[in-house]
PDB file of C-alpha atoms in Angstrom:
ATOM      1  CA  UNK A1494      36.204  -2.967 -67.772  1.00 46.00           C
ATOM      2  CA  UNK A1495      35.062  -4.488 -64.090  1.00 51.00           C
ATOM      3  CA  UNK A1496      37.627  -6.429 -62.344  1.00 62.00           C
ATOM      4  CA  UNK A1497      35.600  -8.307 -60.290  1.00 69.00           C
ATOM      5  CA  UNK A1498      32.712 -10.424 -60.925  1.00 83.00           C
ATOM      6  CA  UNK A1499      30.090 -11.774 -58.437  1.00 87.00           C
ATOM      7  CA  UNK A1500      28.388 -14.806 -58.734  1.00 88.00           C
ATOM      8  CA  UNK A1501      25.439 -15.530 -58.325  1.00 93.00           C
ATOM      9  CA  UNK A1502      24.072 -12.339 -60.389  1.00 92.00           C
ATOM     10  CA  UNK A1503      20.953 -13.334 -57.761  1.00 95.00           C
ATOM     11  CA  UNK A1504      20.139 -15.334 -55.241  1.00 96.00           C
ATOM     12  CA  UNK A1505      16.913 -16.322 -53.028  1.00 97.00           C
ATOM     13  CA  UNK A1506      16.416 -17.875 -49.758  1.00 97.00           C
ATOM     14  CA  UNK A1507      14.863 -18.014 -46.613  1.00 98.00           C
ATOM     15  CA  UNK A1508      15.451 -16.582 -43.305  1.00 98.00           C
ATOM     16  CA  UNK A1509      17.657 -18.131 -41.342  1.00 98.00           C
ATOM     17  CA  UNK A1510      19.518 -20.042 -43.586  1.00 98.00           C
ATOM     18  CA  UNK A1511      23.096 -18.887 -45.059  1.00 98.00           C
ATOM     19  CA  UNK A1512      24.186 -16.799 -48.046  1.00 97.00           C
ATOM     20  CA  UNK A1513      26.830 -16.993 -50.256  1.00 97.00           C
ATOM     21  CA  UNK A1514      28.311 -14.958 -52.762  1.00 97.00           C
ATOM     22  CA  UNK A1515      31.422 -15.273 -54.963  1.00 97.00           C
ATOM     23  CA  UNK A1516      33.452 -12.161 -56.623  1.00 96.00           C
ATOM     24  CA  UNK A1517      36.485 -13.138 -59.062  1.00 95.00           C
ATOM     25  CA  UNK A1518      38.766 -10.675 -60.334  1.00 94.00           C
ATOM     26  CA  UNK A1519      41.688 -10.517 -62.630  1.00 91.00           C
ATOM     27  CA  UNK A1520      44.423  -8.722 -61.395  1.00 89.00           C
ATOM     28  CA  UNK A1521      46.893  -8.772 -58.298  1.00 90.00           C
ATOM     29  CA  UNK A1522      45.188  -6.710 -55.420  1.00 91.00           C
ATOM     30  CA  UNK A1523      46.244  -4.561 -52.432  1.00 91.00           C
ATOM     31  CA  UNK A1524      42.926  -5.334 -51.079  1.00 93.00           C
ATOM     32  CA  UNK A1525      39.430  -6.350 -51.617  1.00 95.00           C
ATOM     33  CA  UNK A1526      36.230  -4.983 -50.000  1.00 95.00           C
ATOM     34  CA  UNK A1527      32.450  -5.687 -49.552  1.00 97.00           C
ATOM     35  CA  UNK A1528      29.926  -3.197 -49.892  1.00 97.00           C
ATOM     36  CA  UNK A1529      26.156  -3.417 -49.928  1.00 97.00           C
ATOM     37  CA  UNK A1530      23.457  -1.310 -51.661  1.00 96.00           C
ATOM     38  CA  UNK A1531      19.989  -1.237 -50.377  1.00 94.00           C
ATOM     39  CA  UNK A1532      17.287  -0.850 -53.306  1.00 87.00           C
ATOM     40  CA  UNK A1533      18.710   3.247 -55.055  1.00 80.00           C
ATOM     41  CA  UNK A1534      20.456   3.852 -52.127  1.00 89.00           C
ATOM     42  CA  UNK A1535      24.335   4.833 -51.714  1.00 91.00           C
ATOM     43  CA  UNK A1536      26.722   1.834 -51.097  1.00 95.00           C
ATOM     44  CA  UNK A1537      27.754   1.132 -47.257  1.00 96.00           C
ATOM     45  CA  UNK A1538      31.091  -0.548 -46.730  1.00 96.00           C
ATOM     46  CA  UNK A1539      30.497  -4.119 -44.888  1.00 97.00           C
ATOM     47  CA  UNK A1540      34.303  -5.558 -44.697  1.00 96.00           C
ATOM     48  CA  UNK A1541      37.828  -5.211 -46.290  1.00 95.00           C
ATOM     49  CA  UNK A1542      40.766  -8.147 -46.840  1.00 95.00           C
ATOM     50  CA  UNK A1543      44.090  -7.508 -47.290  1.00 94.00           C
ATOM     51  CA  UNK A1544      46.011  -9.545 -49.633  1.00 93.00           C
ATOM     52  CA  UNK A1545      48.147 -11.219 -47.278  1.00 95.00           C
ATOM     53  CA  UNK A1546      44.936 -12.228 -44.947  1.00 97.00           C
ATOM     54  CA  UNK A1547      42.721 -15.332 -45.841  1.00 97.00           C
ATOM     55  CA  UNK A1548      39.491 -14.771 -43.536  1.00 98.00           C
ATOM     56  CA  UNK A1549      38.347 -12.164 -42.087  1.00 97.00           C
ATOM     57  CA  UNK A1550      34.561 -12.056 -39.588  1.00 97.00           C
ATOM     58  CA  UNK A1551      32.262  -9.549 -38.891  1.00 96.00           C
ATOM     59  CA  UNK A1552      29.267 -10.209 -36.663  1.00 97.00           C
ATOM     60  CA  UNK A1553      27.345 -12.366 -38.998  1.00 98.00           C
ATOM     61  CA  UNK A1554      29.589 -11.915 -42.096  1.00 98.00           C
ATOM     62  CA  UNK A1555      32.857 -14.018 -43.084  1.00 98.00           C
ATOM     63  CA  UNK A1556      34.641 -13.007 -46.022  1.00 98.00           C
ATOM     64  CA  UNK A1557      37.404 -15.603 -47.751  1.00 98.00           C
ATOM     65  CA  UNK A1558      40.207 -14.466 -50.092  1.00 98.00           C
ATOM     66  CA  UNK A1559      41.882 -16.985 -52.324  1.00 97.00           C
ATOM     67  CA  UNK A1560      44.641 -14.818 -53.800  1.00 96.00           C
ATOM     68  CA  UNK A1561      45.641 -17.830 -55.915  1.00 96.00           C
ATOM     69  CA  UNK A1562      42.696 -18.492 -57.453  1.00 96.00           C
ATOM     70  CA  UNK A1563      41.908 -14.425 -57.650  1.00 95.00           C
ATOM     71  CA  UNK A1564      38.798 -15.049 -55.462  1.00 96.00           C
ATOM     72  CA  UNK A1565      36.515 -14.011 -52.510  1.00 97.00           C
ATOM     73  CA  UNK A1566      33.485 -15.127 -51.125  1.00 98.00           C
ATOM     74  CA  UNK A1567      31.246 -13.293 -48.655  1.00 98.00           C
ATOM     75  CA  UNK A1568      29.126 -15.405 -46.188  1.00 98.00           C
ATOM     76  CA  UNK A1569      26.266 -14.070 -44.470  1.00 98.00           C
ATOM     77  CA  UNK A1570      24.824 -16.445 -41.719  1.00 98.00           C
ATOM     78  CA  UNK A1571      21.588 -16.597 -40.116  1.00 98.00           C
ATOM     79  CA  UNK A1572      19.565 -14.109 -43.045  1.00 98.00           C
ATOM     80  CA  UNK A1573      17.556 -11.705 -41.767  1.00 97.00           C
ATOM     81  CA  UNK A1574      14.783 -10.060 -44.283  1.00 97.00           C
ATOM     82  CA  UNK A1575      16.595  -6.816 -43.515  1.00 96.00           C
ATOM     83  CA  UNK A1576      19.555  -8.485 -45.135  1.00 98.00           C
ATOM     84  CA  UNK A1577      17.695  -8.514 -48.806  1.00 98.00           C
ATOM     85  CA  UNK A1578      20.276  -5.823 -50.647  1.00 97.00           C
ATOM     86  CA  UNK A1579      22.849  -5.459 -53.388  1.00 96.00           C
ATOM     87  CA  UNK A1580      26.278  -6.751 -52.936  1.00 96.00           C
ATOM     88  CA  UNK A1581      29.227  -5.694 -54.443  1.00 96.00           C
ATOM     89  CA  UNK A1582      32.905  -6.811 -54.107  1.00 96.00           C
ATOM     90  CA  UNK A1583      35.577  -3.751 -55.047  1.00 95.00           C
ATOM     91  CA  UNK A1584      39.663  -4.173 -55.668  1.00 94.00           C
ATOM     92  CA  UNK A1585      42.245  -1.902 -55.205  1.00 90.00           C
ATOM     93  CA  UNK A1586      44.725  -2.986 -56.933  1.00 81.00           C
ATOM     94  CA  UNK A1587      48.713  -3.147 -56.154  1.00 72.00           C
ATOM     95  CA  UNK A1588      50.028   0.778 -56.171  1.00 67.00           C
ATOM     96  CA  UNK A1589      46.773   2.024 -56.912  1.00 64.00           C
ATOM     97  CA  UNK A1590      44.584   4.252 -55.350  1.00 70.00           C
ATOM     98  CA  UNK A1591      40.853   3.511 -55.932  1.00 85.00           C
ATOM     99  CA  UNK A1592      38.137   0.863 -56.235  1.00 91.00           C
ATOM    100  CA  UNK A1593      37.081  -1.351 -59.197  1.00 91.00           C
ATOM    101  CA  UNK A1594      33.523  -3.018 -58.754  1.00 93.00           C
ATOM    102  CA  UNK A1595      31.754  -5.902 -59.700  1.00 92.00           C
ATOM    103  CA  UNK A1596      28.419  -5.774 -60.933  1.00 91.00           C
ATOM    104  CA  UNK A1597      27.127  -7.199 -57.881  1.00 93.00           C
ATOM    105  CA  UNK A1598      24.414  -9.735 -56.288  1.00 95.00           C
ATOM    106  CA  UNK A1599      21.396  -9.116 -55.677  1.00 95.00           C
ATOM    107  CA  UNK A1600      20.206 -10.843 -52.754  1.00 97.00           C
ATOM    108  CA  UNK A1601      16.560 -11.825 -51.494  1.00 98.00           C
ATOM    109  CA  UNK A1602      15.959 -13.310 -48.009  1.00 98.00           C
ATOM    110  CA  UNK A1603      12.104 -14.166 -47.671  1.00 97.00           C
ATOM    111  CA  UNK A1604      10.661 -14.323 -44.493  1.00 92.00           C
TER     112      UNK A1604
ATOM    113  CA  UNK B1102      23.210  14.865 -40.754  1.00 59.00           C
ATOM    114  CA  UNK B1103      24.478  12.703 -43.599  1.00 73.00           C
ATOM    115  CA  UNK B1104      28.486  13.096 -44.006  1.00 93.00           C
ATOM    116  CA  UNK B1105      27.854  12.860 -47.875  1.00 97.00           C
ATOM    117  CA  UNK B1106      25.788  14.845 -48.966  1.00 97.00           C
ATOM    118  CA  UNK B1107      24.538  15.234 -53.042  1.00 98.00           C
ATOM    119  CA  UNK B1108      22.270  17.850 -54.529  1.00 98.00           C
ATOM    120  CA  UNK B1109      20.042  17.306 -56.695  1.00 97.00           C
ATOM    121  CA  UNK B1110      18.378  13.969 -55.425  1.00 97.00           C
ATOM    122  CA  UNK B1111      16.340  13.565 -58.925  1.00 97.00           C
ATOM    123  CA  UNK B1112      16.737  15.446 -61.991  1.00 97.00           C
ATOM    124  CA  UNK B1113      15.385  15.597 -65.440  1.00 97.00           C
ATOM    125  CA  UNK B1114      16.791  17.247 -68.307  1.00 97.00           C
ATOM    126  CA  UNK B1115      16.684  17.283 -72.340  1.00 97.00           C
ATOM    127  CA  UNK B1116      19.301  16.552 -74.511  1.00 98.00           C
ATOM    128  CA  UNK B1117      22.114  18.573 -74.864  1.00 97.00           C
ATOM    129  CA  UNK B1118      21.642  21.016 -71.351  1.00 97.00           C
ATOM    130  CA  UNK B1119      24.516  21.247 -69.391  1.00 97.00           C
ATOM    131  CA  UNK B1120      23.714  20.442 -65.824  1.00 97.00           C
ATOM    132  CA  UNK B1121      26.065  20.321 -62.788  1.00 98.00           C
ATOM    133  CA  UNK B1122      25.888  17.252 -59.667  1.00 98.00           C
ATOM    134  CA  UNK B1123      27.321  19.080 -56.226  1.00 98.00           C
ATOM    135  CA  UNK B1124      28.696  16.566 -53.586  1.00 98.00           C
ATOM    136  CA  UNK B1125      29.374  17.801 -50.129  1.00 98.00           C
ATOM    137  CA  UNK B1126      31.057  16.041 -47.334  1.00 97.00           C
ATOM    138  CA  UNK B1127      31.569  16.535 -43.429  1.00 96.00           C
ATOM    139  CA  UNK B1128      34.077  13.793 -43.083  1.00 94.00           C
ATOM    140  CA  UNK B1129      37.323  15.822 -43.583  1.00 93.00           C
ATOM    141  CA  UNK B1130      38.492  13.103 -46.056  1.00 93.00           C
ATOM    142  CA  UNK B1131      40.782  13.946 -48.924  1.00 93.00           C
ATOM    143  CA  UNK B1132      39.443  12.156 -51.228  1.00 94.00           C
ATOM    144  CA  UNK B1133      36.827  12.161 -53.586  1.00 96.00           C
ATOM    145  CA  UNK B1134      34.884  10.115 -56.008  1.00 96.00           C
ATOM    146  CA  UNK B1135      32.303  10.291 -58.776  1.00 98.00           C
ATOM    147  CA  UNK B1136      30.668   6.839 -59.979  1.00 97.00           C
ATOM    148  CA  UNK B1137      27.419   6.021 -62.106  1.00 97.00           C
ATOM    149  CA  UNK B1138      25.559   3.374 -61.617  1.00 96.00           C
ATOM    150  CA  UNK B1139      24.139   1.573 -64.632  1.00 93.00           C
ATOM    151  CA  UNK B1140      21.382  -1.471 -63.746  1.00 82.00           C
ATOM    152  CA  UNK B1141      23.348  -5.098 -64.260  1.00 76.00           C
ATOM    153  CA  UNK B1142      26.997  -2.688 -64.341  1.00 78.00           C
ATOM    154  CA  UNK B1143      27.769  -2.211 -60.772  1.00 86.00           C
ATOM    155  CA  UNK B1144      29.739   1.407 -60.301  1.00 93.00           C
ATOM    156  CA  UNK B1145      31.692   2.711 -62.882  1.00 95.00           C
ATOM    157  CA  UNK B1146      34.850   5.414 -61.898  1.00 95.00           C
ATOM    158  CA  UNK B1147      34.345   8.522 -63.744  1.00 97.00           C
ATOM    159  CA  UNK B1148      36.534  10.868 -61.898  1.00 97.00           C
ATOM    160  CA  UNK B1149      38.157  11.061 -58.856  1.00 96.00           C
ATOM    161  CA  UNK B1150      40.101  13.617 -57.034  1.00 96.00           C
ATOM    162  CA  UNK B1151      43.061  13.036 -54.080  1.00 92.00           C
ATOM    163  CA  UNK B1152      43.251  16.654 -52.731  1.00 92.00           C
ATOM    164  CA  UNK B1153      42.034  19.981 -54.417  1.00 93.00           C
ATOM    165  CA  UNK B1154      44.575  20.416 -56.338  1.00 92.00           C
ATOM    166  CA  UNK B1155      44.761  16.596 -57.929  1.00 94.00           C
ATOM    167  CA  UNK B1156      42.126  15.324 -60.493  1.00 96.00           C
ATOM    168  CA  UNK B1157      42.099  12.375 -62.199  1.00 95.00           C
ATOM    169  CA  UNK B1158      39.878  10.790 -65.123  1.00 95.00           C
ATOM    170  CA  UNK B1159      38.562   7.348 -64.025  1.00 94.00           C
ATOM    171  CA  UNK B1160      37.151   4.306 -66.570  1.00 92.00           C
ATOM    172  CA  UNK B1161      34.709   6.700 -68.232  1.00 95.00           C
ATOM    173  CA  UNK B1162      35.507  10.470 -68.401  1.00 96.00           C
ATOM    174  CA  UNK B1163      33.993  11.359 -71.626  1.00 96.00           C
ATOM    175  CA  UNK B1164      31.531  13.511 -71.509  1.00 96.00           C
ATOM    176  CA  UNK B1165      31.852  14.607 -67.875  1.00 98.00           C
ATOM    177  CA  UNK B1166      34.063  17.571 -66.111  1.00 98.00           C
ATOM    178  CA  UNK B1167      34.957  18.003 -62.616  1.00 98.00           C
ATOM    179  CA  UNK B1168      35.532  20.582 -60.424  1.00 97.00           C
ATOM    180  CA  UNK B1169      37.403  20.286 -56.755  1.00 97.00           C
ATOM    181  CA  UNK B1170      36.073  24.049 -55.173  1.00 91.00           C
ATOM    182  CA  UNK B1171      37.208  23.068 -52.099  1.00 95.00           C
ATOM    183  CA  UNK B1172      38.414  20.202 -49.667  1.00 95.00           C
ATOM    184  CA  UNK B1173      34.711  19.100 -48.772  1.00 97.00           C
ATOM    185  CA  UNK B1174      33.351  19.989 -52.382  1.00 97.00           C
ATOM    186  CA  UNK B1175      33.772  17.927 -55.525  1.00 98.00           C
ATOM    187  CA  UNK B1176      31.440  18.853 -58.774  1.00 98.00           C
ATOM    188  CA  UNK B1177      30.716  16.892 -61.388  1.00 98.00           C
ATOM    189  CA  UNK B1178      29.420  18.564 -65.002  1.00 98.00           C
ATOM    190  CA  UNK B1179      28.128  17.297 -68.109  1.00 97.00           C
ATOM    191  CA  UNK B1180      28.528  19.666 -70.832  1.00 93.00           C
ATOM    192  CA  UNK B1181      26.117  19.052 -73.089  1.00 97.00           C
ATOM    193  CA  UNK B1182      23.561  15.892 -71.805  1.00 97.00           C
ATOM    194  CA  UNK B1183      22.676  12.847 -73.601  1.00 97.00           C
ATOM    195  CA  UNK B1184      20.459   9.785 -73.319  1.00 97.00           C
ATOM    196  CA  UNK B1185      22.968   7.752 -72.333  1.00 96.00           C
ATOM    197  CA  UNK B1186      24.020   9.353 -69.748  1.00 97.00           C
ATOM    198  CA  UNK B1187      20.921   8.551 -67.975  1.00 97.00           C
ATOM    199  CA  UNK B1188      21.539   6.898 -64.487  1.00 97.00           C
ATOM    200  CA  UNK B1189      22.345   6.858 -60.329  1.00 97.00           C
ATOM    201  CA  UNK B1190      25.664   9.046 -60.037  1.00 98.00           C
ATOM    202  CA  UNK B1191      26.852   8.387 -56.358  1.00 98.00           C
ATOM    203  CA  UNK B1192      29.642  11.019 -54.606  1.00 98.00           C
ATOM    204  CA  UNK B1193      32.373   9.226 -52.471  1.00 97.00           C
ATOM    205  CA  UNK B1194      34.878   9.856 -49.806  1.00 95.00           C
ATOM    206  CA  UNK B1195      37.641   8.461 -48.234  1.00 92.00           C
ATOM    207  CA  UNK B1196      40.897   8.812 -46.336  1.00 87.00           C
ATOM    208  CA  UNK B1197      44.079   8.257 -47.123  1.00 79.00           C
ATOM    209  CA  UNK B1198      46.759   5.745 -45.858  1.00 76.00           C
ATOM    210  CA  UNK B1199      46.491   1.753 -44.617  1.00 71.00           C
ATOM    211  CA  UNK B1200      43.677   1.291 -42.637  1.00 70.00           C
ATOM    212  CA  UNK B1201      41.663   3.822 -44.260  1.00 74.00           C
ATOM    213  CA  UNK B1202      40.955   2.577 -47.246  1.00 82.00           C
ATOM    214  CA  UNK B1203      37.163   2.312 -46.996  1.00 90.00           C
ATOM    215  CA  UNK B1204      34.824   4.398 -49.401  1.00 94.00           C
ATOM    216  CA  UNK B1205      31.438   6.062 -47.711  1.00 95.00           C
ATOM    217  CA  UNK B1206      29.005   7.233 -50.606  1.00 96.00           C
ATOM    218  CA  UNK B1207      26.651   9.661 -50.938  1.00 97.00           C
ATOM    219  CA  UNK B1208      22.881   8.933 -51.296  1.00 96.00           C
ATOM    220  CA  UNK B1209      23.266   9.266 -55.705  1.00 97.00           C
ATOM    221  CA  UNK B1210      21.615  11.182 -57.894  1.00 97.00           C
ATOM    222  CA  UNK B1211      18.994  10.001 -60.612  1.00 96.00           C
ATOM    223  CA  UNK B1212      19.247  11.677 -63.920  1.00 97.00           C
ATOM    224  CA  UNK B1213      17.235  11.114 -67.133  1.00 97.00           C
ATOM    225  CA  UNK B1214      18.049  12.722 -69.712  1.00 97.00           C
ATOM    226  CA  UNK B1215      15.188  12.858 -72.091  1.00 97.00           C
TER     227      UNK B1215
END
């Protein structure tokens, strides 16, 4: 079973404006990551959140976790075409030693 | 050149071949992952492996072996192929310890299995 779950499934937009994704997940987590996937390619890590952290930036991305609502959202400003990819949140969980994925969001940013 | 590395890139096969994925890494990293990638799924853990002597089944071993040759070498079989194990099986690496938590994948495999 997945522990996390992104939401949207997909999402469409323009360049230039801001994306948003959502991942929920079930458990209690060490830490939570961000990876993206461009079309059959391998996954690159993009950022990782600790447990005990509530924002985290990188360049152009923001990440949120809401460990009391078992959430995380990843915020991508200023789109770029080149940013049209898979995302996919992953949790370690507490003790353990490897990632659990969502099934990711696929985003589109038209130009 | 790529620190992951996977061999074969594409591969067909019939049912009930066995056929072996090799995953090669540069990275000096511990640890090592298989995943397959079903469409709508995300990545699913198959197996995983913390040193060469340590192997682990993940969310969906059946059907699958592994083999840890070496430090940078991490194998992944299926005995006897079906249908349903068509799909993108991506190799991953990472460290150990806080701070070094982050996975780096290899380019995947795609197998049909006719």
């Amino acid at each position: 079973s997945q522990q996390g779950e992104e939401d949207p499934q997909a999402l469409s937009i323009q360049e230039g404006e801001n994306a948003t994704m959502n991942c929920s997940y079930k458990t209690s987590i060490n830490n939570l990551q961000w990876y993206r996937q461009n079309s059959g390619r391998g996954l690159v890590h993009l950022i990782l959140i600790r447990s005990n952290e509530r924002e985290k930036h990188s360049g152009r991305l923001r990440v949120t976790l809401d460990t009391s609502k078992k959430s995380s959202s990843l915020l991508i400003t200023a789109s770029r075409a080149a940013d049209t990819a898979s995302y996919f949140c992953a949790t370690a969980t507490l003790g353990g030693n490897k990632l659990v994925f969502g099934a990711g969001t696929i985003l589109r940013v038209k130009s | 050149d790529a620190d992951v590395t996977q061999t074969p890139r594409n591969r067909i096969t019939k049912t009930g071949k066995r056929i072996m994925l090799e995953c090669s890494q540069t990275k000096g990293h511990d640890r090592m992952y298989w995943y397959r990638q079903d469409p709508g799924l995300g990545l699913r853990l198959i197996y995983y492996s913390f040193d060469v002597k340590d192997i682990n089944k993940g969310e969906i071993s059946d059907g699958y072996s592994v083999s840890r040759q070496a430090q940078a070498k991490f194998s992944l079989s299926l005995e006897s192929a079906i249908p349903n194990q068509t799909a993108l099986y991506f190799c991953a690496t990472s460290d150990h310890g806080t701070g070094r938590e982050t996975q780096y994948f290899g380019p995947g495999t795609r197998l049909l299995v006719l």
